[in-house]
Tab-separated table of C-alpha atoms in Angstrom:
chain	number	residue	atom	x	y	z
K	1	UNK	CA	95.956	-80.770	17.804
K	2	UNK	CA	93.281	-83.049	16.003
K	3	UNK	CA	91.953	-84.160	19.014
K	4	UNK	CA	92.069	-80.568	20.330
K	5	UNK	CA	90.568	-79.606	17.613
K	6	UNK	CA	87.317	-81.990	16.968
K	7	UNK	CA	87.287	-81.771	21.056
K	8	UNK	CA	86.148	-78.156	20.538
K	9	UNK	CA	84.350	-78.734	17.377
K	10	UNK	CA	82.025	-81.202	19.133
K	11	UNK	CA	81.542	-78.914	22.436
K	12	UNK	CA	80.726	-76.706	19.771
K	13	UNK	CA	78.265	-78.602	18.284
K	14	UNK	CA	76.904	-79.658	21.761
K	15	UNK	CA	76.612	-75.946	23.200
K	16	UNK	CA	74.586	-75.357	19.695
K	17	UNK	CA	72.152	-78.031	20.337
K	18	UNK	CA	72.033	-77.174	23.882
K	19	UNK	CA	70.682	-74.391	22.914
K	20	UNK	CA	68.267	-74.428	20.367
K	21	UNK	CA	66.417	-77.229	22.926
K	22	UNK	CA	66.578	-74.184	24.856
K	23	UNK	CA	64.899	-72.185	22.926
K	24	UNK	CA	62.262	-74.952	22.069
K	25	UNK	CA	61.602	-75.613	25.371
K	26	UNK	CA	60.981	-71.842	25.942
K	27	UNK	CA	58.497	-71.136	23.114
K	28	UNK	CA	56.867	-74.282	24.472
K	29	UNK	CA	56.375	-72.949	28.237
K	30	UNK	CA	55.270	-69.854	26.628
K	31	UNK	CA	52.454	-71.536	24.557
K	32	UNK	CA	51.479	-74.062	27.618
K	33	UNK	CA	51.416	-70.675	29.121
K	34	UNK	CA	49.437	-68.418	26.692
K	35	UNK	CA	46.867	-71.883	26.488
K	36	UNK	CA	46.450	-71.876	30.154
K	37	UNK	CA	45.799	-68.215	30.654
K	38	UNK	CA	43.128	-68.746	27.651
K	39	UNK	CA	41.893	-71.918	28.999
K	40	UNK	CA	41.177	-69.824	32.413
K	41	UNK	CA	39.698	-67.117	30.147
K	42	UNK	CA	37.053	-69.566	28.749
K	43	UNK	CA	35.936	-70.709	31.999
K	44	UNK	CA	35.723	-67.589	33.490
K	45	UNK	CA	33.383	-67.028	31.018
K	46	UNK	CA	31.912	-70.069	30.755
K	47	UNK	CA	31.051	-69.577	34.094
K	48	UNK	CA	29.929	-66.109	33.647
K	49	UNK	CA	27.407	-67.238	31.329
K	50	UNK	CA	26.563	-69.689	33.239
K	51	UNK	CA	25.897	-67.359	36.399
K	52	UNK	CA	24.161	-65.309	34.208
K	53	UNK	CA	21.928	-68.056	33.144
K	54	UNK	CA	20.860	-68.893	36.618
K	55	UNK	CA	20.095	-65.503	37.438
K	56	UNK	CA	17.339	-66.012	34.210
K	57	UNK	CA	16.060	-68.726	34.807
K	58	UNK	CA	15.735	-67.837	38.788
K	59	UNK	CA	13.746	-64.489	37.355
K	60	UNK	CA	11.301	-66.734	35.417
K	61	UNK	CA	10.929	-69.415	38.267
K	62	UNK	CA	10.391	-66.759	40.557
K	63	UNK	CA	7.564	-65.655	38.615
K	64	UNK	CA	5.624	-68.938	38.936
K	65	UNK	CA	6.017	-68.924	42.850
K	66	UNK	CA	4.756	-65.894	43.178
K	67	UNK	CA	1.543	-66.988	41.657
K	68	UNK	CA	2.113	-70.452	42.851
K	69	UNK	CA	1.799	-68.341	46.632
K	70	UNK	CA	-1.120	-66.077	45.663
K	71	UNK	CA	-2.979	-69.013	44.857
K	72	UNK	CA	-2.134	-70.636	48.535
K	73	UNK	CA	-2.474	-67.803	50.377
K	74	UNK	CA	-5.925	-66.522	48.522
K	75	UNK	CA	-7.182	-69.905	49.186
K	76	UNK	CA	-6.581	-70.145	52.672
K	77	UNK	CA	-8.321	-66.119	53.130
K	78	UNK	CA	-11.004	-67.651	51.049
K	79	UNK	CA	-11.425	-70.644	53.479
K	80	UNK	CA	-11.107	-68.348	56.539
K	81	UNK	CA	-13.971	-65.701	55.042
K	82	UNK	CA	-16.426	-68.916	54.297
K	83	UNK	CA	-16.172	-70.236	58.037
K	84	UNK	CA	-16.279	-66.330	59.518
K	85	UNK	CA	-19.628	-65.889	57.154
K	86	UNK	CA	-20.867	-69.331	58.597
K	87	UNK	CA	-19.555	-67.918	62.448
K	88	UNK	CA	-17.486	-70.706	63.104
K	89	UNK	CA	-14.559	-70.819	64.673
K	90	UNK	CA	-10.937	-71.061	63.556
K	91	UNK	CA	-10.974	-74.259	65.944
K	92	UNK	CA	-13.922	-75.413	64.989
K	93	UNK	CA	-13.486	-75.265	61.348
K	94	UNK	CA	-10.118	-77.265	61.269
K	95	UNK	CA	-12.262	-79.848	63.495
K	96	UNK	CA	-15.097	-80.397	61.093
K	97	UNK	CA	-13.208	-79.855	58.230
K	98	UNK	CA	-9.419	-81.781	59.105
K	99	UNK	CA	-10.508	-83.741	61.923
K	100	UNK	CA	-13.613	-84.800	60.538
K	101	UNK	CA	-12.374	-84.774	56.977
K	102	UNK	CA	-15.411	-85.631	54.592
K	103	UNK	CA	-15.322	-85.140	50.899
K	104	UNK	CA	-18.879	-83.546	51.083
K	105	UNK	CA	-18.554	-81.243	53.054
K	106	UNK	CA	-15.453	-80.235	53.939
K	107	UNK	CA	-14.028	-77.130	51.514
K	108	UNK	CA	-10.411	-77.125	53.528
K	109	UNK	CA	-8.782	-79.855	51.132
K	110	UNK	CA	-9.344	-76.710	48.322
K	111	UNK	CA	-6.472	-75.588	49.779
K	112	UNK	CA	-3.409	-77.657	49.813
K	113	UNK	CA	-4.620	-79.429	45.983
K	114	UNK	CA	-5.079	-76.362	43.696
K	115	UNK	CA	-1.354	-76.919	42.719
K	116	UNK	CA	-1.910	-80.026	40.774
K	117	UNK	CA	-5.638	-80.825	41.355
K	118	UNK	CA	-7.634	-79.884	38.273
K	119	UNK	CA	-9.355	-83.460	38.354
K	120	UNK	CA	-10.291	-83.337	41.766
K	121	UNK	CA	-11.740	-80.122	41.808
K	122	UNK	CA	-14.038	-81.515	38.901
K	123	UNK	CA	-15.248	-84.383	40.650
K	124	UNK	CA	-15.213	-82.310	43.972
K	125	UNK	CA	-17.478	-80.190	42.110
K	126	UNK	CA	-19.846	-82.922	41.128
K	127	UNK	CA	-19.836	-85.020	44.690
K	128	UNK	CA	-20.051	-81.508	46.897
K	129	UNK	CA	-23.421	-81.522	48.989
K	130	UNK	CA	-23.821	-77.497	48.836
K	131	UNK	CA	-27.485	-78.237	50.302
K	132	UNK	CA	-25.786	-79.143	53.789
K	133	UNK	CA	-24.338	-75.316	54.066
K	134	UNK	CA	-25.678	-72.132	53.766
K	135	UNK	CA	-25.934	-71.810	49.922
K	136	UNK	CA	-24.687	-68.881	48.273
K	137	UNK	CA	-21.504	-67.542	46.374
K	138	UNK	CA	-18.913	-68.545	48.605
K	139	UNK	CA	-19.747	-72.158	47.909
K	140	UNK	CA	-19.373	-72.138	44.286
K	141	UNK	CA	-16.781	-69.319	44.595
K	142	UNK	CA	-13.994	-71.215	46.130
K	143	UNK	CA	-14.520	-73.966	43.710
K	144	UNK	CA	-14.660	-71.960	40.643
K	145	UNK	CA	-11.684	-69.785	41.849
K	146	UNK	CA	-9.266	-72.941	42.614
K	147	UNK	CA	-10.185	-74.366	39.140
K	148	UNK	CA	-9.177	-70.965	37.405
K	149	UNK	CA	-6.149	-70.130	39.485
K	150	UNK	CA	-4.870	-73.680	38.885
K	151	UNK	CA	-4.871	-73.600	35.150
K	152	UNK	CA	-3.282	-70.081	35.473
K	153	UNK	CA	-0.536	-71.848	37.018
K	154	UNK	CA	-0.371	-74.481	34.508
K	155	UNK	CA	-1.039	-72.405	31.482
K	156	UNK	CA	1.943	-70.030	32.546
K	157	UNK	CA	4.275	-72.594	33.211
K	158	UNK	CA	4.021	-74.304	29.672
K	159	UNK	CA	4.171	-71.460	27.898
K	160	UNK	CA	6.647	-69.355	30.112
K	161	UNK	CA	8.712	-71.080	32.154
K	162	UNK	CA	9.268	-74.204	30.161
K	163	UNK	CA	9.754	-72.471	26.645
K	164	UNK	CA	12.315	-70.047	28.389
K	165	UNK	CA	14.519	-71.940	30.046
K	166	UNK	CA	14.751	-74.748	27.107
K	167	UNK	CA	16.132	-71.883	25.191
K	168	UNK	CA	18.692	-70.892	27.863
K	169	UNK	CA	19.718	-74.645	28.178
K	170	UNK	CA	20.266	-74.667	24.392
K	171	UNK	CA	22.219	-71.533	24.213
K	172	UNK	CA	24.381	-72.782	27.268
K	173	UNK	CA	24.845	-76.035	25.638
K	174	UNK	CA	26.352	-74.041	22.587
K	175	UNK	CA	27.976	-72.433	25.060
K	176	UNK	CA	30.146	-75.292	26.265
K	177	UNK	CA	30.584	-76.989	22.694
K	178	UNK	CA	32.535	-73.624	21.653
K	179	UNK	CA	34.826	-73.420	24.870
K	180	UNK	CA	34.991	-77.567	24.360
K	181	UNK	CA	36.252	-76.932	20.343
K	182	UNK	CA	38.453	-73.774	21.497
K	183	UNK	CA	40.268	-76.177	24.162
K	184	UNK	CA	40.726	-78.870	22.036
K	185	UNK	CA	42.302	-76.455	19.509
K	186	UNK	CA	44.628	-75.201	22.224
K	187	UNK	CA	45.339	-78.865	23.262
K	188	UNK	CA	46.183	-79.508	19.641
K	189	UNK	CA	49.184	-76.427	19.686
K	190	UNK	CA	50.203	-77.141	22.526
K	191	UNK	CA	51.270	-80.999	21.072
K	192	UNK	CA	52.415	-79.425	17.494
K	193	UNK	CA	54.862	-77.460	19.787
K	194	UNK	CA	55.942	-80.318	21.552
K	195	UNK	CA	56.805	-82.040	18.089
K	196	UNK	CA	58.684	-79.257	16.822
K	197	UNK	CA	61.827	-80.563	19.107
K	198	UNK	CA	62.051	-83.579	17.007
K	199	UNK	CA	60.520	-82.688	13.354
K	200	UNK	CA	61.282	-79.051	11.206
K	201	UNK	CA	58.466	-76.511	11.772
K	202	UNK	CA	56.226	-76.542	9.391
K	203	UNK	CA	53.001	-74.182	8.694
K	204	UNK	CA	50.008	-74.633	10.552
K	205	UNK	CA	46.912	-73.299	9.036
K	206	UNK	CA	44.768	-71.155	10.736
K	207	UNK	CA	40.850	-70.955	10.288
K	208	UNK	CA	38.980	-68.004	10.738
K	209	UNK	CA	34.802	-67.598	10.568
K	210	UNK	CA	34.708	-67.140	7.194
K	211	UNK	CA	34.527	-70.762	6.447
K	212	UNK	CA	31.539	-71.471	8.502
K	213	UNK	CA	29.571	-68.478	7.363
K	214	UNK	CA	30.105	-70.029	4.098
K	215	UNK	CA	28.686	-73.172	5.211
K	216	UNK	CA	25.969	-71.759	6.592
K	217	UNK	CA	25.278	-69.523	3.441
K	218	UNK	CA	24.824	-72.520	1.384
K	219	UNK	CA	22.827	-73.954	3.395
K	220	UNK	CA	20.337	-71.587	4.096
K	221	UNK	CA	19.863	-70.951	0.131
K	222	UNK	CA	19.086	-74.552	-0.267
K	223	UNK	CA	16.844	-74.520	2.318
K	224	UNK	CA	14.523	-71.246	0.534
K	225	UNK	CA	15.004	-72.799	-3.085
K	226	UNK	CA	13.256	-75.647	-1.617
K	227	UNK	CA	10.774	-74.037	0.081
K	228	UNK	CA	10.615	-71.811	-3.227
K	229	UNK	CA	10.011	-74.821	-5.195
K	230	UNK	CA	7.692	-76.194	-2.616
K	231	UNK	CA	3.805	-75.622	-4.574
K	232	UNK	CA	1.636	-77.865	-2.214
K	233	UNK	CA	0.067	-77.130	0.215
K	234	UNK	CA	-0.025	-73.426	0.796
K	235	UNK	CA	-2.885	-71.778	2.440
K	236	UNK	CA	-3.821	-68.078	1.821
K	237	UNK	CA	-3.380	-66.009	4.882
K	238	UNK	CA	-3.789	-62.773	3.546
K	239	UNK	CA	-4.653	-60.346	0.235
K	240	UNK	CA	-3.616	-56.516	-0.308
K	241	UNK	CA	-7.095	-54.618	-1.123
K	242	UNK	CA	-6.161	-54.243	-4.878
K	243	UNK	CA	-5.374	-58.192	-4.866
K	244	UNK	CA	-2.018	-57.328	-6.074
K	245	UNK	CA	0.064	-59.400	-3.583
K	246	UNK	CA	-1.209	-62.516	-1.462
K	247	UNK	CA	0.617	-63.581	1.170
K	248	UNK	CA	0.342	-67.265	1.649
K	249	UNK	CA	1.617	-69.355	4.581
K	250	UNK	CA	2.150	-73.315	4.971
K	251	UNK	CA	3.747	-75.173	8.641
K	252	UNK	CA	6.651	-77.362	8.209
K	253	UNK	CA	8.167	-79.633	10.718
K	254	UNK	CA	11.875	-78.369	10.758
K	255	UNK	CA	11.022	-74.561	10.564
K	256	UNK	CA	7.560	-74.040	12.144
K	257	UNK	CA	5.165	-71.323	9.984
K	258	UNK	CA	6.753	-69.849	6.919
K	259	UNK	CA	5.109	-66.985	5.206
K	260	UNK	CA	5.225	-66.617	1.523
K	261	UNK	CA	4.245	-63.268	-0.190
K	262	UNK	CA	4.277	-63.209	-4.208
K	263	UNK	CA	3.810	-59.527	-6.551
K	264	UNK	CA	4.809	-57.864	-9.493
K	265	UNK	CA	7.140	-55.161	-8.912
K	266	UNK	CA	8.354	-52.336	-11.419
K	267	UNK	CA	12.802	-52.560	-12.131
K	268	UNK	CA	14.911	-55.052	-13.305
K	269	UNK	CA	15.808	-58.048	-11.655
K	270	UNK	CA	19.517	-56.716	-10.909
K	271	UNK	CA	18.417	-53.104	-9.871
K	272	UNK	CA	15.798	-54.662	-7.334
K	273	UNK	CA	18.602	-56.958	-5.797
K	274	UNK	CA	21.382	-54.692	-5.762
K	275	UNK	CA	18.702	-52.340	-4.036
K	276	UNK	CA	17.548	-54.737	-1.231
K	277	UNK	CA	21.171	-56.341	-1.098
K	278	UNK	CA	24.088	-53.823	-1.523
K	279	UNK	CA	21.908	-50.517	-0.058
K	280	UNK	CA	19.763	-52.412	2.359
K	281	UNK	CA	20.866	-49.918	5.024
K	282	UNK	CA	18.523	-47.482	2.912
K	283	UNK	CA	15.449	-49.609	3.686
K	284	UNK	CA	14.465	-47.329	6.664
K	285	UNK	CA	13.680	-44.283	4.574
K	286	UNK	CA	11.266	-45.947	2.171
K	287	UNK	CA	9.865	-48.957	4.811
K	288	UNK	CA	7.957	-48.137	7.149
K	289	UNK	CA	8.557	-51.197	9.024
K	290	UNK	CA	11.906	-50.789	9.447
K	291	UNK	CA	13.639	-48.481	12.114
K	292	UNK	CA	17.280	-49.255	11.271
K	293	UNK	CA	19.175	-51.873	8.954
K	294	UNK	CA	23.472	-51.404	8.928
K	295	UNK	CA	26.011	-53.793	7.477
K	296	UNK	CA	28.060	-54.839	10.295
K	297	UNK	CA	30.580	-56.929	7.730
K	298	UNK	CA	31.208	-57.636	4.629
K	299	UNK	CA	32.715	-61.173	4.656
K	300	UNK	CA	33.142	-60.653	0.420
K	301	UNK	CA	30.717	-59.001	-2.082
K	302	UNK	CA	27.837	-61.725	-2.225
K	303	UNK	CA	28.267	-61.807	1.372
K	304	UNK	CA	27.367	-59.673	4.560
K	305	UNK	CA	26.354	-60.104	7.872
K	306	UNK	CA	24.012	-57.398	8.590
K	307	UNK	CA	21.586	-55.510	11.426
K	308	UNK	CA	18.329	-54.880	11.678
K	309	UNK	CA	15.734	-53.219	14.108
K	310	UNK	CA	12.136	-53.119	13.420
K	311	UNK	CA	9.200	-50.817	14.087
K	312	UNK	CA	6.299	-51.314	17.044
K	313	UNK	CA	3.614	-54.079	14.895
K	314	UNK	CA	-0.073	-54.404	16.067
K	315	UNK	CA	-0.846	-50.817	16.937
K	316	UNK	CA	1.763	-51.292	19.902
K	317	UNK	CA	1.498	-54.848	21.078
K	318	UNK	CA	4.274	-56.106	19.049
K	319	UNK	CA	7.029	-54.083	20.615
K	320	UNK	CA	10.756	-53.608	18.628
K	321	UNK	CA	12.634	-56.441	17.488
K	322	UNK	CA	16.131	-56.328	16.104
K	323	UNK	CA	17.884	-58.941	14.198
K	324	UNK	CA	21.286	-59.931	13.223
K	325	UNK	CA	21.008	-62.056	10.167
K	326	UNK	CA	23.822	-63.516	7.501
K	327	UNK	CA	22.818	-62.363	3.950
K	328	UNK	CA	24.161	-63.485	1.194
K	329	UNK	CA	23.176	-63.212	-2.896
K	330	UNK	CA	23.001	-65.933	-5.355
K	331	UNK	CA	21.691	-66.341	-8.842
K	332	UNK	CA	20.274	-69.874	-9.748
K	333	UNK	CA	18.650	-70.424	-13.327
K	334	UNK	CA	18.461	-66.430	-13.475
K	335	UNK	CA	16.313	-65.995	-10.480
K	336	UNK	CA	18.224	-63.783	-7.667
K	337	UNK	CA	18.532	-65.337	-4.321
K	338	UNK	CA	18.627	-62.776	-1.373
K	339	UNK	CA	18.943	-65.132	1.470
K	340	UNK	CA	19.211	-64.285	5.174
K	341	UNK	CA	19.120	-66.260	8.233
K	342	UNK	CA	19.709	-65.848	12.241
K	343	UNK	CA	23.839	-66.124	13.283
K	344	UNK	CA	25.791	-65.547	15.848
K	345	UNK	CA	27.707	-62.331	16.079
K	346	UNK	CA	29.783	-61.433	19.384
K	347	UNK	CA	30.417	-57.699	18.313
K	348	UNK	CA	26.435	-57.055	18.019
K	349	UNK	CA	24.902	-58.477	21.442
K	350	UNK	CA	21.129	-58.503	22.206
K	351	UNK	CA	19.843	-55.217	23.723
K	352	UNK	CA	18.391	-54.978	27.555
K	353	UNK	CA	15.693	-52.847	25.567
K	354	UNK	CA	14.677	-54.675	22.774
K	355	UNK	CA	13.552	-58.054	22.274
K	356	UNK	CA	16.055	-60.350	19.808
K	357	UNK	CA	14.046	-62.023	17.088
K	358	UNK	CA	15.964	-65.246	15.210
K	359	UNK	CA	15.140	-65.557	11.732
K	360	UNK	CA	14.743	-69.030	9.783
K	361	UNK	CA	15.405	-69.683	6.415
K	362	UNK	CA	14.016	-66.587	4.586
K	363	UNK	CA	15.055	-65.218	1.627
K	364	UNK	CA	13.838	-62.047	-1.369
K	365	UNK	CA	13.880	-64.300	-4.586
K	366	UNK	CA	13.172	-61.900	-7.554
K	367	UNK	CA	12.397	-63.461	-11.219
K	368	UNK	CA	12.293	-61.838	-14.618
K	369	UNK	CA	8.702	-60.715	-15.335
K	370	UNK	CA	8.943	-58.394	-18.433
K	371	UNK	CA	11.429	-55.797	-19.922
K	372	UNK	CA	10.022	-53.249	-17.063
K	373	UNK	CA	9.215	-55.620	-14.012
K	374	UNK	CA	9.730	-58.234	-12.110
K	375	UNK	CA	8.597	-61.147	-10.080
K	376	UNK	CA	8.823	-60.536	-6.350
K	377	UNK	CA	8.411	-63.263	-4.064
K	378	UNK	CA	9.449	-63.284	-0.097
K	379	UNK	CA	10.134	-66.338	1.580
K	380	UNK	CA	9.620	-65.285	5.555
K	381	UNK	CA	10.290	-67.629	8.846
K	382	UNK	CA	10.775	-65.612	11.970
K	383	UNK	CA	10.855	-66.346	15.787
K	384	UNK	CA	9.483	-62.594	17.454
K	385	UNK	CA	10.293	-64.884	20.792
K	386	UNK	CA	8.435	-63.041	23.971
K	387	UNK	CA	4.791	-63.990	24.854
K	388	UNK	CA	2.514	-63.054	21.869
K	389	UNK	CA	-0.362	-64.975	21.020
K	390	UNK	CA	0.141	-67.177	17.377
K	391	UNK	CA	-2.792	-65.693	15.726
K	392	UNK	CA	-1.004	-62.106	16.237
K	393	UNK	CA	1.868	-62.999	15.001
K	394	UNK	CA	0.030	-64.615	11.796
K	395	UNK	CA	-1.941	-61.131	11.379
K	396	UNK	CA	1.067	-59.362	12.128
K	397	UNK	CA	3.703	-60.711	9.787
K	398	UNK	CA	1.020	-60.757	6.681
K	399	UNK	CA	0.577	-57.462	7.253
K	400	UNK	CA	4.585	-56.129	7.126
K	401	UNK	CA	4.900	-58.086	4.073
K	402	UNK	CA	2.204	-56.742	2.443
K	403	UNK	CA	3.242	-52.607	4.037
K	404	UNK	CA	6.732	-53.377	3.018
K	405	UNK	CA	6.149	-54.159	-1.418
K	406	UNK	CA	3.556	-51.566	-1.307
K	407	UNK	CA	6.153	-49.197	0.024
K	408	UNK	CA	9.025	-51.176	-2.250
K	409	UNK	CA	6.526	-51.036	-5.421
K	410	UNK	CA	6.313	-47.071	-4.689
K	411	UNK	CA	9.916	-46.499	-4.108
K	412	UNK	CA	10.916	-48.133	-7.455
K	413	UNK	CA	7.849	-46.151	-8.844
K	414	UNK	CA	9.364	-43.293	-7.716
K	415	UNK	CA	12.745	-44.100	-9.137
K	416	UNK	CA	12.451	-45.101	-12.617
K	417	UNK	CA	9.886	-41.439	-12.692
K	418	UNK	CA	12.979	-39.947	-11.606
K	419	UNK	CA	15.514	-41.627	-13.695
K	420	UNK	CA	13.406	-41.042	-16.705
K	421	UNK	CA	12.646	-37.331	-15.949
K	422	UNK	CA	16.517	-37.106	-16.236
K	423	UNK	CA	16.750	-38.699	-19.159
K	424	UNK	CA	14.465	-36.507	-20.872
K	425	UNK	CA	16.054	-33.462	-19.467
K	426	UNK	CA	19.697	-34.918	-20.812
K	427	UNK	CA	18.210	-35.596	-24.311
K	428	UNK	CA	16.597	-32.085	-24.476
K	429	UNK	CA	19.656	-30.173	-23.531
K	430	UNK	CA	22.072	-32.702	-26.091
């Protein structure tokens, strides 16, 4: 009977453990599983995106070779209506001017080295006997037209072609590094679960967004307190016409041009921030520059990650832009920190009709002036991307600094005229 007995106790015992391997080995087919399906997920749209940046880059490219062809095919009519003006032949022509290739007077090389040929067409233009043709326009014309069409060509394919794909390499780049860390992660579970057949389960902490929002929250308000602090160096871009606020302007190395606008605003310094910070999605009915601002989420109090979409600029030229931007509020030595900068924000993705501005380190910092106003200063670094000349964008971004404390200074105005109008009503009536 004892034998019987630990005979069944130990198939017991083995049927037990039989079975919660079982069970191990079936939550971890069904997490190998769940990481494969994901793992296809990622590719998919890893690949997506990168099908999607082809398709970009092929519409800027394209661009370029269509000018690239005008340029051919204008100089080769140009060539044809010189030799029909001088009646020669077709024949003839590529004869004298292929056959008999001569420096001096042949015009056919124009042609074929407009693509790359800027010095040649200079020295061309210095060596060319016109006195051996009939002089007149088409002589100088060809010339002058290869030179311009050439640095067309050039001129649109550094500022075009080569800025906008070195963007779409970047954000594929970031692209990949996410999929790469969201693999690894799924690599990682898939070993814990392997481990739970020979150690107890223990808790595995999981890591939402919040903590790099944080990150990147602290790091954009040490970038603007520097900048803040920074005193050297700043050049006056522009002046309001009561010489109230000057907007100032400096170019540093890690963030390009940053703008720097400094007033004296009625309020407090809480009022003003709560105003800008916790009803920012008011700014559209007392800025004119603004079209719409929403809180998309509020991560915690001092922290929000927000919308924004901005009015036409420049009479028109400047078309929309709309930003997503993390804000967040701080308070160093008593000075209030409202700092924003450009993040990335799957649930709010850039519009086919409007243009997606990043913003840089930029930040409202408002200061303690007296017991009825306050120190304003904005701290502005923005990317409008699209193809806008620098000196607009200069004139352009004084100018909404300067339109947007006017129309702040005469919205508080308005305010406290209000508040204390109330006030007096309230202490007549007590």
């Amino acid at each position: 009977m004892m034998n019987g007995h630990t005979s069944l106790n130990s198939d017991t015992s083995v049927s037990h453990t039989l079975n919660q391997v079982n069970g191990q080995l079936e939550n971890l087919y069904q997490a190998q599983t769940a990481n494969a399906s994901t793992s296809v997920s990622l590719n998919a749209s890893s690949n997506q995106q990168s099908a999607v940046t082809k398709k970009r880059m092929f519409q800027v490219r394209r661009t370029f070779l269509l000018i690239v062809t005008f340029d051919v095919i204008f100089m080769v009519l140009l060539w044809i209506i010189y030799n029909q003006i001088k009646n020669i032949t077709i024949d003839q022509a590529f004869i004298n001017d292929v056959i008999k290739y001569s420096i001096k007077t042949s015009l056919f090389d124009v042609v074929f080295t407009t693509l790359g040929s800027t010095g040649f067409i200079i020295a061309k233009t210095c060596v060319f006997t016109i006195s051996k043709t009939d002089k007149g326009f088409t002589d100088y014309g060809i010339l002058i037209v290869s030179f311009i069409l050439a640095w067309v060509e050039i001129w649109f394919f550094d500022y075009r072609v080569i800025p906008h794909e070195r963007r779409l390499r970047e954000a594929c780049s970031d692209t990949e590094e996410t999929n790469t860390g969201a693999l690894r992660n799924f690599r990682s579970d898939s070993n814990v679960s392997q481990s739970l057949l020979c150690t107890p389960v223990s808790v595995i902490e999981d890591y939402d967004n919040d903590e790099d929002y944080e990150k990147q929250a602290d790091e954009v308000v040490d970038k603007v307190w520097r900048i803040f602090k920074d005193n050297d160096s700043w050049l006056q871009e522009s002046i309001s016409s009561n010489g109230l606020d000057i907007v100032l302007a400096k170019n540093y190395s890690k963030w390009g041009k940053v703008f720097r606008l400094t007033s004296i605003i009625p309020g407090c310094r809480d009022d003003v921030a709560e105003l800008l910070f916790e009803h920012q999605e008011d700014m559209s009915k007392w800025s004119p520059t603004v079209n719409d601002c929403r809180i998309l989420e509020v991560i915690h109090h001092d922290l929000y990650i927000t919308y924004q979409l901005t009015n036409e600029q420049a009479q028109g030229i400047i078309a929309k832009r709309d930003f997503v931007n993390l804000n967040t509020r701080r308070f160093i030595d008593d000075v209030a920190i409202l700092a924003a900068q450009a993040c990335v924000y799957p649930q709010m993705p850039p519009k086919e009709n409007c243009v997606r501005g990043e913003n840089g380190p930029t930040a409202y910092i408002i200061e303690k002036h007296n017991d009825t106003s306050c120190k304003f200063t904005w701290i502005l670094n923005v990317d409008l991307k699209g193809w806008l000349p620098q000196y607009l964008i200069n004139t352009s971004l004084a100018n909404v600094q300067l339109t947007l404390v006017e129309s702040l200074r005469n919205y508080l105005s308005r305010t406290i005229e209000i508040s204390s109008s109330g006030s007096s009503i309230g202490d007549i009536t007590t």
